[in-house]
Short mmCIF file of C-alpha atoms in Angstrom, two decimals:
data_model
loop_
_atom_site.label_atom_id
_atom_site.label_comp_id
_atom_site.label_asym_id
_atom_site.label_seq_id
_atom_site.Cartn_x
_atom_site.Cartn_y
_atom_site.Cartn_z
CA MET F 20 -0.02 0.16 0.04
CA LYS F 21 1.72 3.75 -0.94
CA TYR F 22 0.15 6.86 -0.31
CA ASP F 23 2.24 10.23 0.55
CA VAL F 24 2.37 10.38 4.30
CA VAL F 25 1.25 7.59 7.37
CA VAL F 26 0.74 9.09 10.36
CA LEU F 27 0.56 6.67 13.05
CA GLY F 28 -1.82 7.99 15.62
CA GLY F 29 -5.45 8.67 15.69
CA GLY F 30 -5.61 11.53 18.24
CA ILE F 31 -5.44 15.37 17.93
CA GLY F 32 -2.73 15.49 16.63
CA GLY F 33 -2.65 12.86 13.92
CA TYR F 34 -6.28 12.99 12.63
CA SER F 35 -5.18 16.70 12.32
CA ALA F 36 -2.53 16.44 10.30
CA ALA F 37 -3.56 13.50 8.34
CA ILE F 38 -6.52 16.51 6.44
CA LYS F 39 -4.14 19.62 6.74
CA LEU F 40 -2.12 16.84 4.31
CA VAL F 41 -5.12 16.44 2.19
CA HIS F 42 -5.49 19.98 2.13
CA ARG F 43 -2.37 20.39 0.42
CA GLY F 44 -3.41 17.43 -1.99
CA TYR F 45 -1.36 14.18 -0.55
CA LYS F 46 -2.78 11.05 0.18
CA VAL F 47 -2.77 9.53 3.78
CA ALA F 48 -3.30 6.65 5.35
CA LEU F 49 -3.53 6.84 9.17
CA VAL F 50 -2.98 3.75 11.57
CA GLU F 51 -4.81 4.22 15.09
CA GLU F 52 -4.11 1.23 17.63
CA ASN F 53 -6.90 1.35 19.86
CA LEU F 54 -9.86 5.02 19.30
CA LEU F 55 -9.97 7.93 16.34
CA GLY F 56 -10.04 10.65 18.64
CA GLY F 57 -7.43 9.53 21.22
CA GLU F 58 -6.61 10.75 24.85
CA CYS F 59 -8.42 13.80 24.42
CA THR F 60 -11.89 12.51 22.77
CA ASN F 61 -12.27 9.49 24.64
CA TYR F 62 -10.15 9.87 28.12
CA GLY F 63 -9.86 13.22 28.93
CA CYS F 64 -11.03 17.08 27.56
CA VAL F 65 -14.68 15.71 26.00
CA PRO F 66 -15.27 13.63 29.06
CA SER F 67 -14.16 15.79 32.05
CA LYS F 68 -15.48 18.44 30.48
CA ALA F 69 -19.11 17.03 29.79
CA LEU F 70 -18.58 15.95 33.43
CA TYR F 71 -17.44 19.45 33.92
CA LYS F 72 -20.46 20.66 32.36
CA ILE F 73 -23.24 18.61 34.68
CA ALA F 74 -20.93 19.80 38.57
CA GLN F 75 -21.00 23.00 37.21
CA SER F 76 -25.02 22.72 37.13
CA MET F 77 -25.33 21.15 40.23
CA LYS F 78 -22.84 22.94 42.18
CA GLY F 79 -24.93 26.74 41.11
CA LEU F 80 -28.00 25.07 42.37
CA SER F 81 -27.05 23.86 45.41
CA LYS F 82 -25.82 27.11 46.44
CA VAL F 83 -29.81 28.84 45.50
CA VAL F 84 -30.96 25.19 47.11
CA LYS F 85 -28.45 24.78 49.78
CA THR F 86 -27.72 21.28 49.70
CA THR F 87 -26.61 18.73 46.74
CA PRO F 88 -29.67 18.04 44.55
CA ARG F 89 -29.87 14.23 43.89
CA ILE F 90 -28.97 12.92 40.84
CA ASP F 91 -29.24 9.95 38.79
CA LYS F 92 -25.89 8.68 37.97
CA ASP F 93 -26.34 6.07 35.82
CA LYS F 94 -27.64 9.06 33.24
CA VAL F 95 -24.65 11.55 34.07
CA ILE F 96 -22.42 8.16 32.79
CA SER F 97 -24.66 7.51 30.01
CA TRP F 98 -24.61 11.39 28.84
CA ILE F 99 -20.80 11.38 29.30
CA GLU F 100 -20.74 8.51 26.57
CA ALA F 101 -22.50 9.71 24.06
CA MET F 102 -20.40 13.29 23.94
CA VAL F 103 -17.46 11.42 23.71
CA LEU F 104 -18.78 8.62 21.00
CA ARG F 105 -20.73 12.41 19.01
CA ALA F 106 -17.00 13.33 19.22
CA ARG F 107 -15.30 10.16 17.62
CA ASN F 108 -17.94 9.67 15.36
CA GLY F 109 -17.32 13.02 13.73
CA ILE F 110 -13.90 12.80 14.09
CA GLU F 111 -14.39 9.18 11.78
CA TYR F 112 -16.23 10.96 9.12
CA LEU F 113 -14.16 13.18 8.39
CA LEU F 114 -11.33 11.25 7.51
CA GLU F 115 -13.56 8.85 5.78
CA LYS F 116 -14.58 12.43 3.40
CA TYR F 117 -11.66 13.61 3.32
CA GLY F 118 -10.97 10.14 2.02
CA VAL F 119 -7.89 9.37 4.22
CA LYS F 120 -7.48 5.97 4.77
CA THR F 121 -7.96 4.72 8.54
CA LEU F 122 -6.46 0.95 9.09
CA PHE F 123 -6.87 0.11 12.30
CA GLY F 124 -3.66 -1.80 14.43
CA LYS F 125 -0.41 -1.49 15.86
CA GLY F 126 2.33 0.39 13.63
CA ILE F 127 5.56 0.19 13.44
CA ILE F 128 7.96 2.17 11.96
CA LYS F 129 10.11 -0.50 9.86
CA ASN F 130 12.22 1.97 7.89
CA SER F 131 12.04 5.49 7.06
CA HIS F 132 9.57 5.17 4.26
CA THR F 133 7.28 1.58 5.71
CA VAL F 134 5.21 0.82 8.78
CA ARG F 135 4.24 -2.37 9.64
CA VAL F 136 0.92 -1.60 10.53
CA HIS F 137 -0.23 -5.05 13.07
CA LEU F 138 -3.56 -5.19 12.24
CA ARG F 139 -6.07 -6.06 14.75
CA ASN F 140 -7.83 -8.00 13.30
CA GLY F 141 -5.06 -10.59 12.88
CA GLY F 142 -2.68 -10.60 9.95
CA LYS F 143 -0.07 -7.86 8.47
CA VAL F 144 0.69 -5.28 5.82
CA ASP F 145 3.02 -3.18 4.77
CA VAL F 146 2.23 0.42 4.20
CA GLU F 147 4.41 3.34 2.17
CA GLY F 148 4.72 6.73 2.21
CA ARG F 149 7.23 9.84 1.57
CA ASN F 150 6.81 11.04 5.02
CA ILE F 151 5.71 9.68 8.51
CA VAL F 152 4.22 11.24 11.25
CA VAL F 153 4.73 10.19 14.98
CA ALA F 154 1.62 11.29 16.97
CA THR F 155 1.27 8.27 19.41
CA GLY F 156 0.36 10.43 22.68
CA THR F 157 1.26 9.41 26.08
CA ASP F 158 -0.23 6.96 28.28
CA PRO F 159 -1.18 7.20 32.41
CA LEU F 160 1.53 7.07 34.57
CA ALA F 161 1.59 4.07 36.67
CA LEU F 162 2.70 3.95 40.52
CA GLN F 163 5.29 2.80 41.97
CA GLY F 164 4.00 -0.76 43.95
CA ILE F 165 0.27 0.34 43.36
CA ASP F 166 -1.65 -2.39 41.13
CA VAL F 167 -4.61 -0.24 39.11
CA ASP F 168 -6.75 -3.64 38.43
CA HIS F 169 -9.34 -0.84 37.09
CA GLU F 170 -12.21 -1.67 39.00
CA VAL F 171 -11.28 -0.30 42.49
CA VAL F 172 -7.40 1.45 41.54
CA LEU F 173 -8.13 3.45 38.57
CA THR F 174 -6.54 5.87 36.24
CA ASN F 175 -8.48 8.76 34.09
CA ARG F 176 -9.31 5.98 31.26
CA ASP F 177 -10.84 4.89 34.10
CA ILE F 178 -13.16 7.17 36.14
CA PHE F 179 -15.39 8.27 32.90
CA SER F 180 -17.43 3.95 32.37
CA ILE F 181 -18.10 2.95 36.46
CA GLU F 182 -20.72 4.30 37.78
CA ILE F 183 -20.17 7.66 39.74
CA PRO F 184 -19.39 6.48 43.41
CA ASP F 185 -19.99 7.51 46.86
CA SER F 186 -15.93 8.93 47.87
CA ILE F 187 -12.81 8.95 46.25
CA LEU F 188 -8.67 9.15 46.86
CA ILE F 189 -7.46 11.24 44.58
CA ILE F 190 -3.37 10.58 44.04
CA GLY F 191 -2.10 13.55 42.10
CA GLY F 192 -2.69 17.72 42.57
CA GLY F 193 -1.83 18.60 39.18
CA ALA F 194 -4.28 19.24 36.59
CA ILE F 195 -6.31 16.54 36.09
CA GLY F 196 -6.44 15.46 40.65
CA VAL F 197 -7.48 19.36 40.81
CA GLU F 198 -10.56 18.69 38.32
CA MET F 199 -12.11 15.73 38.82
CA ALA F 200 -11.84 17.22 42.49
CA TYR F 201 -13.76 19.51 42.07
CA ALA F 202 -16.02 18.27 39.74
CA LEU F 203 -16.90 14.61 41.50
CA SER F 204 -16.76 16.76 45.45
CA SER F 205 -19.36 18.80 43.18
CA LEU F 206 -21.90 16.49 42.62
CA GLY F 207 -21.98 15.07 46.81
CA VAL F 208 -18.61 12.36 46.20
CA LYS F 209 -16.94 12.67 48.90
CA THR F 210 -13.34 13.40 47.89
CA TYR F 211 -9.92 13.26 48.69
CA LEU F 212 -6.98 14.40 47.47
CA VAL F 213 -3.02 13.58 48.20
CA GLU F 214 -0.63 15.80 46.72
CA ALA F 215 3.46 14.56 46.93
CA MET F 216 5.12 18.12 46.75
CA LYS F 217 4.20 20.64 49.14
CA ARG F 218 1.45 22.23 46.56
CA ILE F 219 -1.22 21.30 44.64
CA LEU F 220 -0.55 23.28 40.88
CA PRO F 221 3.21 22.78 42.11
CA PHE F 222 3.56 24.25 38.63
CA THR F 223 1.66 27.14 39.27
CA ASP F 224 2.60 30.37 40.91
CA ALA F 225 2.47 30.06 45.33
CA ASP F 226 -0.79 32.33 45.55
CA VAL F 227 -2.75 30.18 42.63
CA SER F 228 -2.05 27.74 44.28
CA ARG F 229 -2.95 28.43 47.34
CA THR F 230 -6.19 29.85 45.90
CA ILE F 231 -7.59 26.98 44.24
CA GLU F 232 -6.50 24.76 47.29
CA ARG F 233 -8.62 27.69 49.72
CA PHE F 234 -11.50 27.12 47.27
CA LEU F 235 -11.81 23.30 47.10
CA LYS F 236 -11.71 23.44 50.79
CA LYS F 237 -14.52 25.56 51.55
CA GLU F 238 -16.87 25.70 48.70
CA ASN F 239 -16.49 21.65 47.90
CA SER F 240 -15.39 20.39 51.37
CA VAL F 241 -12.31 18.09 49.39
CA GLU F 242 -9.91 17.39 51.99
CA ILE F 243 -6.50 17.93 50.57
CA TYR F 244 -2.93 16.54 52.41
CA LYS F 245 -0.34 18.16 50.74
CA ASN F 246 3.72 16.36 51.30
CA ILE F 247 2.41 12.94 52.07
CA LEU F 248 3.10 9.91 50.03
CA VAL F 249 0.58 6.92 49.50
CA LYS F 250 2.40 3.72 50.63
CA ARG F 251 0.00 1.16 50.04
CA ILE F 252 -3.61 0.20 49.21
CA GLN F 253 -4.91 -3.02 50.06
CA ARG F 254 -8.49 -3.95 48.85
CA ILE F 255 -11.33 -4.79 51.06
CA LYS F 256 -14.90 -6.19 49.99
CA GLY F 257 -14.83 -3.96 46.59
CA ARG F 258 -13.54 -0.77 48.44
CA ALA F 259 -10.23 0.74 49.02
CA LEU F 260 -7.86 1.59 52.15
CA VAL F 261 -5.60 3.73 51.18
CA GLU F 262 -1.81 4.32 54.03
CA LEU F 263 -0.51 7.45 53.52
CA SER F 264 3.17 7.83 54.89
CA ASN F 265 1.75 10.61 57.90
CA GLY F 266 0.03 7.43 59.32
CA SER F 267 -3.04 7.20 58.72
CA SER F 268 -6.09 5.44 56.69
CA ILE F 269 -8.71 6.12 54.57
CA GLU F 270 -11.13 4.00 52.89
CA VAL F 271 -13.28 4.58 49.65
CA ASP F 272 -14.66 2.87 46.87
CA LYS F 273 -12.22 4.50 44.33
CA VAL F 274 -8.79 5.23 43.58
CA LEU F 275 -7.99 7.09 41.04
CA ILE F 276 -4.46 7.51 40.11
CA ALA F 277 -3.57 11.00 38.26
CA ILE F 278 0.23 11.59 39.30
CA GLY F 279 1.00 12.49 35.46
CA ARG F 280 2.04 10.86 31.96
CA ARG F 281 4.75 8.66 30.21
CA PRO F 282 5.55 8.98 26.04
CA ARG F 283 4.13 6.35 24.45
CA ALA F 284 7.19 6.66 22.17
CA SER F 285 8.38 3.10 22.61
CA GLY F 286 8.42 -0.34 20.63
CA ILE F 287 7.36 0.87 17.79
CA GLY F 288 10.86 1.67 15.68
CA LEU F 289 11.91 5.37 17.00
CA ASP F 290 15.21 3.77 18.15
CA THR F 291 16.18 1.47 14.89
CA ASN F 292 15.13 4.83 12.38
CA ASN F 293 17.53 7.13 13.72
CA VAL F 294 14.59 9.12 15.67
CA LYS F 295 16.55 10.52 19.19
CA THR F 296 14.10 11.00 22.53
CA ASP F 297 15.19 13.61 25.31
CA ALA F 298 15.47 11.97 28.94
CA LYS F 299 11.55 11.38 29.75
CA GLY F 300 11.07 9.79 26.55
CA TYR F 301 9.63 12.12 24.62
CA VAL F 302 10.62 12.48 20.71
CA VAL F 303 12.85 15.55 19.96
CA VAL F 304 11.62 17.32 17.14
CA ASP F 305 13.20 21.10 15.42
CA GLU F 306 11.19 24.23 14.78
CA ASN F 307 9.29 22.45 11.70
CA CYS F 308 8.32 19.26 13.64
CA ARG F 309 10.76 17.36 12.14
CA THR F 310 12.02 14.49 13.94
CA THR F 311 16.22 13.61 14.17
CA ASN F 312 15.27 11.78 11.53
CA PRO F 313 14.50 14.40 8.18
CA ARG F 314 11.55 12.24 6.74
CA ILE F 315 10.02 11.26 10.33
CA TYR F 316 7.89 14.13 11.62
CA ALA F 317 6.15 13.80 15.16
CA THR F 318 3.40 16.00 17.07
CA GLY F 319 0.82 16.52 19.75
CA ASP F 320 2.35 15.34 23.18
CA VAL F 321 5.04 12.57 22.08
CA THR F 322 6.99 15.87 21.59
CA GLY F 323 6.68 16.67 25.39
CA PRO F 324 4.95 19.61 27.53
CA PRO F 325 2.70 21.22 27.47
CA LEU F 326 0.48 17.81 27.21
CA LEU F 327 -2.29 19.72 25.48
CA ALA F 328 -4.30 19.62 21.97
CA HIS F 329 -4.47 23.07 21.10
CA LYS F 330 -0.89 22.47 21.12
CA ALA F 331 -0.07 19.08 18.74
CA LEU F 332 -3.33 20.80 16.31
CA ILE F 333 -1.08 24.63 15.79
CA GLU F 334 2.31 21.44 15.20
CA SER F 335 -0.20 19.59 12.72
CA THR F 336 -0.29 22.60 11.33
CA ILE F 337 3.43 23.41 10.90
CA LEU F 338 4.36 19.75 9.75
CA SER F 339 1.76 19.95 7.43
CA GLN F 340 3.10 22.90 5.65
CA TYR F 341 6.62 22.09 6.00
CA ILE F 342 6.48 18.33 4.45
CA ALA F 343 4.27 20.93 1.73
CA TYR F 344 6.15 23.41 1.37
CA GLY F 345 9.77 23.20 2.81
CA LYS F 346 8.79 25.77 5.35
CA SER F 347 6.14 26.63 7.59
CA MET F 348 4.21 29.94 8.26
CA VAL F 349 5.30 29.88 11.98
CA LYS F 350 8.02 28.15 13.55
CA ARG F 351 6.73 26.11 16.96
CA PRO F 352 6.09 27.17 19.89
CA GLU F 353 7.80 27.79 22.95
CA GLU F 354 6.13 25.89 26.26
CA LYS F 355 5.74 29.29 27.23
CA ASP F 356 3.53 30.68 24.04
CA ILE F 357 1.19 28.04 24.29
CA PRO F 358 -1.59 29.16 27.01
CA THR F 359 -2.86 26.43 29.79
CA ALA F 360 -6.23 26.06 31.72
CA ILE F 361 -7.13 24.15 34.52
CA PHE F 362 -10.84 23.39 34.64
CA SER F 363 -11.54 23.69 38.89
CA GLY F 364 -14.59 26.01 39.12
CA LEU F 365 -12.72 28.66 39.90
CA GLU F 366 -10.43 28.38 37.01
CA VAL F 367 -6.99 29.01 36.04
CA ALA F 368 -5.92 29.41 32.93
CA TYR F 369 -2.17 31.43 32.00
CA ILE F 370 0.12 32.06 29.88
CA GLY F 371 3.78 32.86 30.01
CA TYR F 372 6.73 32.84 32.77
CA THR F 373 5.77 32.51 36.45
CA GLU F 374 7.07 34.17 39.55
CA GLU F 375 8.89 31.45 40.33
CA TYR F 376 11.19 31.06 37.28
CA LEU F 377 11.47 34.45 36.59
CA LYS F 378 12.94 34.18 41.01
CA GLU F 379 14.99 31.31 40.05
CA ARG F 380 16.53 33.08 36.86
CA GLY F 381 17.17 35.95 38.34
CA VAL F 382 15.40 37.90 36.10
CA LYS F 383 13.81 41.72 37.32
CA TYR F 384 9.92 41.88 36.58
CA LYS F 385 7.71 44.27 38.14
CA ARG F 386 3.75 42.21 39.30
CA VAL F 387 0.90 44.26 39.71
CA LYS F 388 -2.71 42.36 40.28
CA MET F 389 -5.66 42.64 40.23
CA PRO F 390 -8.57 41.29 42.24
CA MET F 391 -12.17 40.43 40.21
CA GLY F 392 -14.40 39.48 43.12
CA TYR F 393 -15.44 42.79 42.81
CA MET F 394 -17.18 42.22 38.90
CA SER F 395 -20.91 40.89 38.82
CA ALA F 396 -20.10 38.94 35.65
CA VAL F 397 -17.39 36.87 38.62
CA ALA F 398 -19.78 36.81 41.96
CA ILE F 399 -22.71 35.71 40.42
CA LYS F 400 -20.13 32.32 38.92
CA ASP F 401 -18.78 32.24 42.51
CA GLY F 402 -15.50 33.86 42.09
CA GLU F 403 -14.69 35.41 45.52
CA TYR F 404 -11.70 34.62 45.29
CA SER F 405 -10.25 35.63 41.64
CA PHE F 406 -7.52 37.53 40.65
CA VAL F 407 -6.05 38.69 37.42
CA LYS F 408 -1.58 38.88 37.64
CA MET F 409 -0.01 40.28 35.41
CA LEU F 410 4.58 40.73 35.10
CA LEU F 411 5.96 42.84 33.73
CA ASP F 412 9.06 43.15 32.44
CA GLU F 413 11.36 47.07 32.73
CA ASN F 414 10.00 48.08 29.85
CA ASN F 415 6.22 46.74 30.03
CA ASN F 416 6.85 44.31 27.89
CA VAL F 417 4.44 41.22 29.49
CA LEU F 418 6.12 38.29 30.79
CA GLY F 419 3.62 35.97 31.84
CA ILE F 420 -0.48 36.86 32.70
CA HIS F 421 -1.71 34.83 35.60
CA ILE F 422 -5.73 34.40 35.71
CA VAL F 423 -7.70 32.80 38.59
CA ALA F 424 -11.76 33.17 37.91
CA PRO F 425 -14.92 31.56 36.46
CA ASN F 426 -14.82 31.27 32.95
CA ALA F 427 -10.51 31.53 33.44
CA SER F 428 -10.04 29.27 30.03
CA GLU F 429 -12.16 31.53 28.17
CA VAL F 430 -10.75 35.12 29.49
CA ILE F 431 -7.23 34.09 29.06
CA ALA F 432 -8.49 34.25 24.75
CA ALA F 433 -9.02 38.02 25.36
CA PHE F 434 -5.90 38.48 27.09
CA MET F 435 -3.88 36.48 24.69
CA PRO F 436 -3.61 39.49 22.27
CA ILE F 437 -1.96 42.26 24.40
CA TYR F 438 0.62 38.61 25.51
CA TYR F 439 1.71 37.90 21.59
CA LYS F 440 1.86 42.03 21.74
CA MET F 441 -0.99 42.39 18.76
CA LEU F 442 -2.62 45.07 21.54
CA SER F 443 -1.48 47.50 24.14
CA LEU F 444 -2.72 47.85 27.32
CA GLU F 445 -3.83 51.38 26.14
CA LYS F 446 -5.82 50.37 23.11
CA ALA F 447 -7.60 47.87 25.57
CA GLN F 448 -9.55 50.38 27.82
CA TYR F 449 -11.16 51.20 24.73
CA ILE F 450 -12.30 48.55 23.38
CA PRO F 451 -15.98 47.37 24.55
CA TYR F 452 -15.77 44.33 26.02
CA GLN F 453 -19.48 42.17 26.42
CA HIS F 454 -21.49 43.47 29.65
CA LEU F 455 -21.78 41.67 31.95
CA SER F 456 -18.91 38.66 30.69
CA VAL F 457 -15.96 37.70 32.60
CA SER F 458 -13.98 38.76 29.56
CA GLU F 459 -13.85 42.31 30.36
CA VAL F 460 -11.52 43.01 33.21
CA VAL F 461 -9.09 42.90 30.32
CA ARG F 462 -10.93 46.23 29.67
CA GLU F 463 -11.05 46.47 34.08
CA PHE F 464 -7.17 45.11 34.09
CA ALA F 465 -5.79 47.98 31.58
CA GLU F 466 -7.70 50.71 33.13
CA PHE F 467 -6.51 49.52 36.23
CA LEU F 468 -2.37 49.09 35.46
CA LEU F 469 -2.73 53.11 33.51
CA GLY F 470 -3.97 54.62 37.15
CA GLU F 471 -7.95 54.94 35.79
CA PRO F 472 -10.18 52.72 37.54
CA VAL F 473 -14.06 52.88 37.33
CA HIS F 474 -14.98 49.91 39.42
CA ILE F 475 -11.78 49.45 42.34
CA PHE F 476 -10.92 52.98 43.94
CA LEU F 477 -7.36 53.84 44.04
CA LYS F 478 -5.64 56.25 47.00
CA LYS F 479 -3.98 59.49 44.50
#
């Protein structure tokens, strides 16, 4: 079977690369070992945000009725599964309509222009292409000494296919752990969050971490254990008894391990085809997403942090342009230039550097922080602790933007033109951002920074 390009992986990086290449006149084959849509569609973005929608609705209603409303847990899971199936079917439809040949099986790179596919239904087939794109993603990182049985002890790939439990202990206070802690506790699940480091969301600034911890504790009654390790998990009558390093034990219905990801880069022929990986196993790529083998490209999570779907989409556009034209309109973005959002009720979103990063490197900066709780759109959405923080250098160039607020995942998009120097703060104060919305904080912040706020009193 001969094609112009063979894509390994049908997640967002892989299927978007395939479609972009078709747009540029290429004949493409795509090899997927499991499910089209990959992690994002089947186990990550889509099901987690579907659950988030339900959680926010329940949380909002509970504020009025002063109790957690009863829900049909089976119907919640069924609806989430329906949203996942809808997204996956949409991807299958697009690949078919664009003429991408999809093969289900494990693809192994035989040489720089051939992929051997071990078909799911048996047999093998060699697929040839002038170029190969690796988009195999990541797998959940295992916790040493803890067995995952997918019934009591779970990964993110299990949590959306089981009945919503009455209690859960989440190991890992990163993005996935915090998001699941908020969502499940909003549905009335007794939730424990255990983090090995000194604070949750350890990759964010301390004020961001403190604010989210306070919110989860006060608004959702999440019990948070920091600087604590899980020593042992015993399964007792279909439940889990979790022993912690502080000497305490907690009995719960389920345990969710959410301590990170590892690349799916081994066993697919990279090592025998001069494709370099880094110390953590991620595929090394250049600014055009080329690997150390000029005929092989890589995109998405397998290329390393940040492990975000929108990063994969941009990388796939870049590599498709480079394959087609020998150059791309833009270069692969740096990690700091890709916005990150955490869907934690009181959401977190940021782009650029953190204060801790700048301090460690001795970079001079100034910090402008504005509370947002006074804004009606924020108050209505339980954003009492909200703030926006901007880090500026000596010439007022933006080094970082950090938002903790309802809808921060959307609001960060309104700030990005400022970060990318496409819009000045001076001009932002004249833009009629929609009222009543959280995004009008862009104008509010510009006025605040320039010393002319309307809704905040500043002493002269």
